[in-house]
PDB file of C-alpha atoms in Angstrom:
ATOM      1  CA  MET X   1      -5.246  -3.141   4.595  1.00  0.00           C
ATOM      2  CA  ARG X   2      -7.664  -6.112   4.059  1.00  0.00           C
ATOM      3  CA  LEU X   3     -11.069  -6.239   5.374  1.00  0.00           C
ATOM      4  CA  SER X   4     -13.510  -8.953   5.786  1.00  0.00           C
ATOM      5  CA  SER X   5     -17.173  -9.620   6.908  1.00  0.00           C
ATOM      6  CA  ALA X   6     -16.433 -13.514   6.783  1.00  0.00           C
ATOM      7  CA  SER X   7     -15.002 -15.436   9.698  1.00  0.00           C
ATOM      8  CA  PHE X   8     -12.265 -16.610   7.947  1.00  0.00           C
ATOM      9  CA  ILE X   9      -8.482 -14.643   8.638  1.00  0.00           C
ATOM     10  CA  PRO X  10      -5.615 -15.711   6.939  1.00  0.00           C
ATOM     11  CA  GLN X  11      -2.738 -16.430   9.502  1.00  0.00           C
ATOM     12  CA  THR X  12       0.875 -16.385   8.779  1.00  0.00           C
ATOM     13  CA  GLN X  13       3.073 -19.443  10.120  1.00  0.00           C
ATOM     14  CA  GLU X  14       5.058 -19.019  13.000  1.00  0.00           C
ATOM     15  CA  GLY X  15       8.609 -18.133  11.719  1.00  0.00           C
ATOM     16  CA  GLU X  16       7.219 -17.223   8.004  1.00  0.00           C
ATOM     17  CA  LYS X  17       8.385 -13.660   6.727  1.00  0.00           C
ATOM     18  CA  ARG X  18       5.256 -11.943   5.474  1.00  0.00           C
ATOM     19  CA  VAL X  19       5.396 -10.096   1.876  1.00  0.00           C
ATOM     20  CA  LEU X  20       3.665  -7.482   1.142  1.00  0.00           C
ATOM     21  CA  ASN X  21       0.549  -7.915  -1.031  1.00  0.00           C
ATOM     22  CA  SER X  22       1.543  -6.796  -4.255  1.00  0.00           C
ATOM     23  CA  GLU X  23      -1.873  -5.342  -5.491  1.00  0.00           C
ATOM     24  CA  LEU X  24      -1.649  -3.462  -2.272  1.00  0.00           C
ATOM     25  CA  TRP X  25       1.917  -2.003  -3.106  1.00  0.00           C
ATOM     26  CA  HIS X  26       1.213  -0.853  -6.564  1.00  0.00           C
ATOM     27  CA  ALA X  27      -2.233   0.641  -5.586  1.00  0.00           C
ATOM     28  CA  CYS X  28      -0.365   2.794  -2.952  1.00  0.00           C
ATOM     29  CA  ALA X  29       2.543   3.406  -5.609  1.00  0.00           C
ATOM     30  CA  GLY X  30       0.207   4.515  -8.322  1.00  0.00           C
ATOM     31  CA  PRO X  31      -0.121   3.242 -11.749  1.00  0.00           C
ATOM     32  CA  LEU X  32       2.528   5.242 -13.233  1.00  0.00           C
ATOM     33  CA  VAL X  33       5.019   2.813 -11.387  1.00  0.00           C
ATOM     34  CA  SER X  34       6.601  -0.031 -13.197  1.00  0.00           C
ATOM     35  CA  LEU X  35       9.202  -2.488 -11.701  1.00  0.00           C
ATOM     36  CA  PRO X  36      11.773  -3.545 -13.789  1.00  0.00           C
ATOM     37  CA  ALA X  37      12.010  -7.423 -13.832  1.00  0.00           C
ATOM     38  CA  VAL X  38      14.601  -9.468 -12.162  1.00  0.00           C
ATOM     39  CA  GLY X  39      17.935 -10.355 -14.522  1.00  0.00           C
ATOM     40  CA  SER X  40      17.231  -6.888 -16.521  1.00  0.00           C
ATOM     41  CA  ARG X  41      19.588  -4.075 -16.809  1.00  0.00           C
ATOM     42  CA  VAL X  42      19.080  -0.838 -15.569  1.00  0.00           C
ATOM     43  CA  VAL X  43      20.846   2.433 -15.379  1.00  0.00           C
ATOM     44  CA  TYR X  44      21.611   3.843 -11.916  1.00  0.00           C
ATOM     45  CA  PHE X  45      22.378   7.510 -11.392  1.00  0.00           C
ATOM     46  CA  PRO X  46      24.183   7.827  -8.241  1.00  0.00           C
ATOM     47  CA  GLN X  47      23.811  11.719  -8.243  1.00  0.00           C
ATOM     48  CA  GLY X  48      20.203  11.499  -8.758  1.00  0.00           C
ATOM     49  CA  HIS X  49      19.691   8.985  -5.868  1.00  0.00           C
ATOM     50  CA  SER X  50      21.766  11.039  -3.434  1.00  0.00           C
ATOM     51  CA  GLU X  51      19.763  13.537  -4.063  1.00  0.00           C
ATOM     52  CA  GLN X  52      16.441  11.974  -3.580  1.00  0.00           C
ATOM     53  CA  VAL X  53      17.658  10.904  -0.547  1.00  0.00           C
ATOM     54  CA  ALA X  54      18.568  14.596   0.551  1.00  0.00           C
ATOM     55  CA  ALA X  55      15.047  15.665  -0.253  1.00  0.00           C
ATOM     56  CA  SER X  56      13.092  12.653   1.213  1.00  0.00           C
ATOM     57  CA  THR X  57      15.376  13.127   4.647  1.00  0.00           C
ATOM     58  CA  ASN X  58      15.365  16.974   4.650  1.00  0.00           C
ATOM     59  CA  LYS X  59      19.276  16.375   4.811  1.00  0.00           C
ATOM     60  CA  GLU X  60      22.289  17.545   3.043  1.00  0.00           C
ATOM     61  CA  VAL X  61      23.474  15.132   0.603  1.00  0.00           C
ATOM     62  CA  ASP X  62      27.087  15.151   1.782  1.00  0.00           C
ATOM     63  CA  ALA X  63      25.612  14.015   5.091  1.00  0.00           C
ATOM     64  CA  ARG X  64      24.205  11.094   3.962  1.00  0.00           C
ATOM     65  CA  ILE X  65      26.112   9.865   1.005  1.00  0.00           C
ATOM     66  CA  PRO X  66      29.663   9.848   0.784  1.00  0.00           C
ATOM     67  CA  ASN X  67      31.387  11.811  -2.301  1.00  0.00           C
ATOM     68  CA  TYR X  68      33.256   9.380  -4.659  1.00  0.00           C
ATOM     69  CA  PRO X  69      35.021  11.746  -7.169  1.00  0.00           C
ATOM     70  CA  SER X  70      36.177   8.665  -9.157  1.00  0.00           C
ATOM     71  CA  LEU X  71      32.633   7.169  -9.556  1.00  0.00           C
ATOM     72  CA  PRO X  72      30.758   7.415 -13.079  1.00  0.00           C
ATOM     73  CA  PRO X  73      27.903   9.772 -13.107  1.00  0.00           C
ATOM     74  CA  GLN X  74      25.843   6.473 -14.736  1.00  0.00           C
ATOM     75  CA  LEU X  75      26.332   2.558 -13.908  1.00  0.00           C
ATOM     76  CA  VAL X  76      24.841  -0.045 -15.926  1.00  0.00           C
ATOM     77  CA  CYS X  77      23.957  -2.683 -13.724  1.00  0.00           C
ATOM     78  CA  GLN X  78      21.920  -6.129 -13.845  1.00  0.00           C
ATOM     79  CA  LEU X  79      18.929  -6.426 -11.229  1.00  0.00           C
ATOM     80  CA  HIS X  80      19.410  -9.118  -9.121  1.00  0.00           C
ATOM     81  CA  ASN X  81      16.459  -8.558  -6.457  1.00  0.00           C
ATOM     82  CA  VAL X  82      13.176  -6.550  -6.108  1.00  0.00           C
ATOM     83  CA  THR X  83      11.668  -6.201  -2.341  1.00  0.00           C
ATOM     84  CA  MET X  84       8.616  -4.369  -1.837  1.00  0.00           C
ATOM     85  CA  HIS X  85       8.449  -2.512   1.491  1.00  0.00           C
ATOM     86  CA  ALA X  86       5.942   0.112   3.006  1.00  0.00           C
ATOM     87  CA  ASP X  87       6.994   2.344   6.157  1.00  0.00           C
ATOM     88  CA  VAL X  88       5.987   1.412   9.370  1.00  0.00           C
ATOM     89  CA  GLU X  89       5.369   5.230  10.471  1.00  0.00           C
ATOM     90  CA  THR X  90       3.593   6.495   7.482  1.00  0.00           C
ATOM     91  CA  ASP X  91       2.709   3.564   4.990  1.00  0.00           C
ATOM     92  CA  GLU X  92       4.469   4.803   2.379  1.00  0.00           C
ATOM     93  CA  VAL X  93       5.462   2.226  -0.064  1.00  0.00           C
ATOM     94  CA  TYR X  94       8.732   1.945  -1.798  1.00  0.00           C
ATOM     95  CA  ALA X  95      10.861  -0.871  -3.518  1.00  0.00           C
ATOM     96  CA  GLN X  96      14.623  -2.132  -2.499  1.00  0.00           C
ATOM     97  CA  LEU X  97      16.430  -3.332  -5.735  1.00  0.00           C
ATOM     98  CA  THR X  98      19.616  -5.142  -5.288  1.00  0.00           C
ATOM     99  CA  LEU X  99      22.306  -3.985  -8.497  1.00  0.00           C
ATOM    100  CA  GLN X 100      25.316  -5.404  -9.748  1.00  0.00           C
ATOM    101  CA  PRO X 101      27.381  -2.764 -11.740  1.00  0.00           C
ATOM    102  CA  LEU X 102      28.346  -4.704 -15.216  1.00  0.00           C
ATOM    103  CA  SER X 103      32.115  -4.541 -16.490  1.00  0.00           C
ATOM    104  CA  PRO X 104      32.373  -2.711 -20.138  1.00  0.00           C
ATOM    105  CA  GLN X 105      32.685  -6.448 -21.320  1.00  0.00           C
ATOM    106  CA  GLU X 106      29.781  -7.533 -19.793  1.00  0.00           C
ATOM    107  CA  GLN X 107      27.803  -4.504 -21.214  1.00  0.00           C
ATOM    108  CA  LYS X 108      29.024  -5.698 -24.917  1.00  0.00           C
ATOM    109  CA  ASP X 109      27.790  -9.251 -24.432  1.00  0.00           C
ATOM    110  CA  ALA X 110      24.390  -9.779 -26.032  1.00  0.00           C
ATOM    111  CA  TYR X 111      21.353  -9.200 -23.913  1.00  0.00           C
ATOM    112  CA  LEU X 112      17.675  -9.777 -24.715  1.00  0.00           C
ATOM    113  CA  PRO X 113      15.567  -8.066 -22.440  1.00  0.00           C
ATOM    114  CA  ALA X 114      12.439 -10.442 -21.386  1.00  0.00           C
ATOM    115  CA  ASP X 115       9.980  -7.326 -21.060  1.00  0.00           C
ATOM    116  CA  LEU X 116      10.142  -3.711 -20.155  1.00  0.00           C
ATOM    117  CA  GLY X 117       9.203  -4.519 -16.451  1.00  0.00           C
ATOM    118  CA  THR X 118       6.561  -5.591 -14.316  1.00  0.00           C
ATOM    119  CA  PRO X 119       3.026  -3.651 -15.032  1.00  0.00           C
ATOM    120  CA  SER X 120       1.380  -1.732 -12.483  1.00  0.00           C
ATOM    121  CA  LYS X 121      -0.862  -4.058 -10.784  1.00  0.00           C
ATOM    122  CA  GLN X 122      -3.804  -1.810 -10.268  1.00  0.00           C
ATOM    123  CA  PRO X 123      -6.922  -3.050  -8.467  1.00  0.00           C
ATOM    124  CA  THR X 124     -10.393  -3.306 -10.142  1.00  0.00           C
ATOM    125  CA  ILE X 125     -13.262  -2.769  -7.466  1.00  0.00           C
ATOM    126  CA  TYR X 126     -11.957   0.108  -5.165  1.00  0.00           C
ATOM    127  CA  PHE X 127     -12.533   3.265  -3.899  1.00  0.00           C
ATOM    128  CA  CYS X 128     -10.726   6.356  -2.385  1.00  0.00           C
ATOM    129  CA  LYS X 129     -11.465   8.671  -0.157  1.00  0.00           C
ATOM    130  CA  THR X 130      -9.627  11.977   1.004  1.00  0.00           C
ATOM    131  CA  LEU X 131     -10.472  12.004   4.548  1.00  0.00           C
ATOM    132  CA  THR X 132     -12.291  15.379   6.036  1.00  0.00           C
ATOM    133  CA  ALA X 133     -12.422  16.544   9.759  1.00  0.00           C
ATOM    134  CA  SER X 134     -15.176  14.730  10.693  1.00  0.00           C
ATOM    135  CA  ASP X 135     -13.701  11.780   9.604  1.00  0.00           C
ATOM    136  CA  THR X 136     -10.864  12.111  11.969  1.00  0.00           C
ATOM    137  CA  SER X 137     -12.882  13.373  14.670  1.00  0.00           C
ATOM    138  CA  THR X 138     -12.280  11.031  17.872  1.00  0.00           C
ATOM    139  CA  HIS X 139     -15.957  11.403  18.456  1.00  0.00           C
ATOM    140  CA  GLY X 140     -17.374  10.624  14.927  1.00  0.00           C
ATOM    141  CA  GLY X 141     -16.513   7.897  12.584  1.00  0.00           C
ATOM    142  CA  PHE X 142     -15.863   7.427   8.669  1.00  0.00           C
ATOM    143  CA  SER X 143     -18.659   8.322   6.344  1.00  0.00           C
ATOM    144  CA  VAL X 144     -18.475   6.385   3.460  1.00  0.00           C
ATOM    145  CA  PRO X 145     -20.136   7.204   0.180  1.00  0.00           C
ATOM    146  CA  ARG X 146     -23.271   4.832  -0.620  1.00  0.00           C
ATOM    147  CA  ARG X 147     -22.295   3.959  -3.911  1.00  0.00           C
ATOM    148  CA  ALA X 148     -18.674   3.241  -2.886  1.00  0.00           C
ATOM    149  CA  ALA X 149     -20.163   1.254   0.126  1.00  0.00           C
ATOM    150  CA  GLU X 150     -22.398  -1.001  -2.004  1.00  0.00           C
ATOM    151  CA  LYS X 151     -19.844  -1.465  -4.728  1.00  0.00           C
ATOM    152  CA  VAL X 152     -16.830  -2.583  -2.478  1.00  0.00           C
ATOM    153  CA  PHE X 153     -18.198  -3.557   1.208  1.00  0.00           C
ATOM    154  CA  PRO X 154     -19.812  -6.769   1.448  1.00  0.00           C
ATOM    155  CA  PRO X 155     -23.569  -6.495   1.407  1.00  0.00           C
ATOM    156  CA  LEU X 156     -25.248  -5.535   4.922  1.00  0.00           C
ATOM    157  CA  ASP X 157     -28.325  -7.397   5.957  1.00  0.00           C
ATOM    158  CA  PHE X 158     -31.234  -4.821   5.499  1.00  0.00           C
ATOM    159  CA  SER X 159     -33.359  -6.920   7.822  1.00  0.00           C
ATOM    160  CA  GLN X 160     -31.637  -5.932  10.754  1.00  0.00           C
ATOM    161  CA  GLN X 161     -32.501  -2.708  12.284  1.00  0.00           C
ATOM    162  CA  PRO X 162     -30.219  -0.721  11.837  1.00  0.00           C
ATOM    163  CA  PRO X 163     -28.164  -2.913   9.395  1.00  0.00           C
ATOM    164  CA  VAL X 164     -24.759  -3.739  10.709  1.00  0.00           C
ATOM    165  CA  GLN X 165     -21.575  -5.533  10.425  1.00  0.00           C
ATOM    166  CA  GLU X 166     -18.342  -6.192  11.676  1.00  0.00           C
ATOM    167  CA  LEU X 167     -15.535  -5.544   9.267  1.00  0.00           C
ATOM    168  CA  ILE X 168     -11.944  -7.429  10.045  1.00  0.00           C
ATOM    169  CA  ALA X 169      -9.021  -5.596   8.308  1.00  0.00           C
ATOM    170  CA  ARG X 170      -5.356  -6.063   7.900  1.00  0.00           C
ATOM    171  CA  ASP X 171      -2.913  -3.251   6.568  1.00  0.00           C
ATOM    172  CA  LEU X 172       0.129  -3.136   4.330  1.00  0.00           C
ATOM    173  CA  HIS X 173       2.196  -4.352   7.172  1.00  0.00           C
ATOM    174  CA  ASP X 174      -0.606  -7.260   8.024  1.00  0.00           C
ATOM    175  CA  ASN X 175      -1.983  -5.651  10.835  1.00  0.00           C
ATOM    176  CA  GLU X 176      -5.350  -6.270  12.099  1.00  0.00           C
ATOM    177  CA  TRP X 177      -7.948  -4.072  12.544  1.00  0.00           C
ATOM    178  CA  LYS X 178     -11.969  -4.420  13.293  1.00  0.00           C
ATOM    179  CA  PHE X 179     -14.501  -1.827  12.253  1.00  0.00           C
ATOM    180  CA  ARG X 180     -18.189  -1.507  12.804  1.00  0.00           C
ATOM    181  CA  HIS X 181     -20.153  -0.966   9.384  1.00  0.00           C
ATOM    182  CA  ILE X 182     -23.386   0.585  10.067  1.00  0.00           C
ATOM    183  CA  PHE X 183     -26.099   2.129   7.844  1.00  0.00           C
ATOM    184  CA  ARG X 184     -27.837   4.727   9.766  1.00  0.00           C
ATOM    185  CA  GLY X 185     -28.896   8.302  10.365  1.00  0.00           C
ATOM    186  CA  GLN X 186     -30.828  11.040   8.681  1.00  0.00           C
ATOM    187  CA  PRO X 187     -30.585  10.775   5.892  1.00  0.00           C
ATOM    188  CA  LYS X 188     -29.106   7.411   6.162  1.00  0.00           C
ATOM    189  CA  ARG X 189     -25.533   6.776   5.358  1.00  0.00           C
ATOM    190  CA  HIS X 190     -22.394   4.077   5.718  1.00  0.00           C
ATOM    191  CA  LEU X 191     -20.543   4.524   8.690  1.00  0.00           C
ATOM    192  CA  LEU X 192     -17.376   3.026   9.827  1.00  0.00           C
ATOM    193  CA  THR X 193     -17.799   3.479  13.770  1.00  0.00           C
ATOM    194  CA  THR X 194     -16.203   1.251  16.484  1.00  0.00           C
ATOM    195  CA  GLY X 195     -12.514   0.583  16.047  1.00  0.00           C
ATOM    196  CA  TRP X 196     -12.151   3.461  13.301  1.00  0.00           C
ATOM    197  CA  SER X 197     -10.949   6.077  15.652  1.00  0.00           C
ATOM    198  CA  VAL X 198      -8.388   3.598  17.050  1.00  0.00           C
ATOM    199  CA  PHE X 199      -7.144   3.441  13.765  1.00  0.00           C
ATOM    200  CA  VAL X 200      -7.245   7.221  12.724  1.00  0.00           C
ATOM    201  CA  SER X 201      -4.764   7.438  16.061  1.00  0.00           C
ATOM    202  CA  ALA X 202      -2.711   4.512  15.182  1.00  0.00           C
ATOM    203  CA  LYS X 203      -2.307   5.666  11.968  1.00  0.00           C
ATOM    204  CA  ARG X 204      -1.904   9.555  12.768  1.00  0.00           C
ATOM    205  CA  LEU X 205      -4.380  10.335  10.254  1.00  0.00           C
ATOM    206  CA  VAL X 206      -5.478  14.000   9.685  1.00  0.00           C
ATOM    207  CA  ALA X 207      -7.956  15.749   7.561  1.00  0.00           C
ATOM    208  CA  GLY X 208      -6.457  15.705   3.600  1.00  0.00           C
ATOM    209  CA  ASP X 209      -5.139  11.913   3.943  1.00  0.00           C
ATOM    210  CA  SER X 210      -6.640   9.581   1.758  1.00  0.00           C
ATOM    211  CA  VAL X 211      -7.721   6.073   2.384  1.00  0.00           C
ATOM    212  CA  LEU X 212      -7.894   3.584  -0.305  1.00  0.00           C
ATOM    213  CA  PHE X 213     -10.050   0.613   0.285  1.00  0.00           C
ATOM    214  CA  ILE X 214      -9.796  -2.611  -2.379  1.00  0.00           C
ATOM    215  CA  TRP X 215     -12.035  -5.074  -2.720  1.00  0.00           C
ATOM    216  CA  TYR X 216      -9.594  -8.875  -2.817  1.00  0.00           C
ATOM    217  CA  ALA X 217     -11.371 -12.059  -2.595  1.00  0.00           C
ATOM    218  CA  VAL X 218      -9.541 -15.407  -1.856  1.00  0.00           C
ATOM    219  CA  GLY X 219     -12.414 -17.989  -0.566  1.00  0.00           C
ATOM    220  CA  CYS X 220     -14.153 -15.222   1.430  1.00  0.00           C
ATOM    221  CA  SER X 221     -15.352 -11.523   1.432  1.00  0.00           C
ATOM    222  CA  THR X 222     -12.388  -9.162   1.556  1.00  0.00           C
ATOM    223  CA  LEU X 223     -10.943  -6.099   1.548  1.00  0.00           C
ATOM    224  CA  PHE X 224      -7.255  -4.629   1.609  1.00  0.00           C
ATOM    225  CA  ILE X 225      -7.082  -0.737   2.592  1.00  0.00           C
ATOM    226  CA  PRO X 226      -4.015   0.774   2.655  1.00  0.00           C
ATOM    227  CA  VAL X 227      -3.264   4.041   3.726  1.00  0.00           C
ATOM    228  CA  VAL X 228      -1.795   6.477   1.378  1.00  0.00           C
TER     229      VAL X 228
END
């Protein structure tokens, strides 16, 4: 989710298809994920795909994917398109690949790969926190580690008592969320209060889930916060 203390909020033109932020997607996918480049050749394993579908849906393979006895165990394909997605319910990220199987003759044709794939675009200014029971309580707020808040959040105005600001956020699906960031308590700590419980309920977050805060600036102070 993208979060800002500035008044500038990027707007999507009517009818324009929203595209997931690549940095957000890779941050959720992790540093070991590298997407192949469009135009490259990849090997598709039908059996492995069916097993992955069965495991992710908790259903038998045959219930999801028909059995094709004549299908080879592996297919050499050319990659035509890569689209990054995030599940609407869970924010789990995945990629949709459009593949075209190559004929035996096409596989013999000369092929010079452009590169080994799109490198994982990991953020440089961020922090990740595993949520505690207090963080997900409907009566509390989100406790932000002090060093993380000072590194990632826009600076608070300490001439105010207590120091407070409104943070405007956008998640993986470009939905907007608003949080109240305040520095208070004994000992004093950074908290996200108003708006946080609504976010927790909407995302169905529980203790043990993790939230990743990413500093992202384009003409203003901005944060992306995907849930992982």
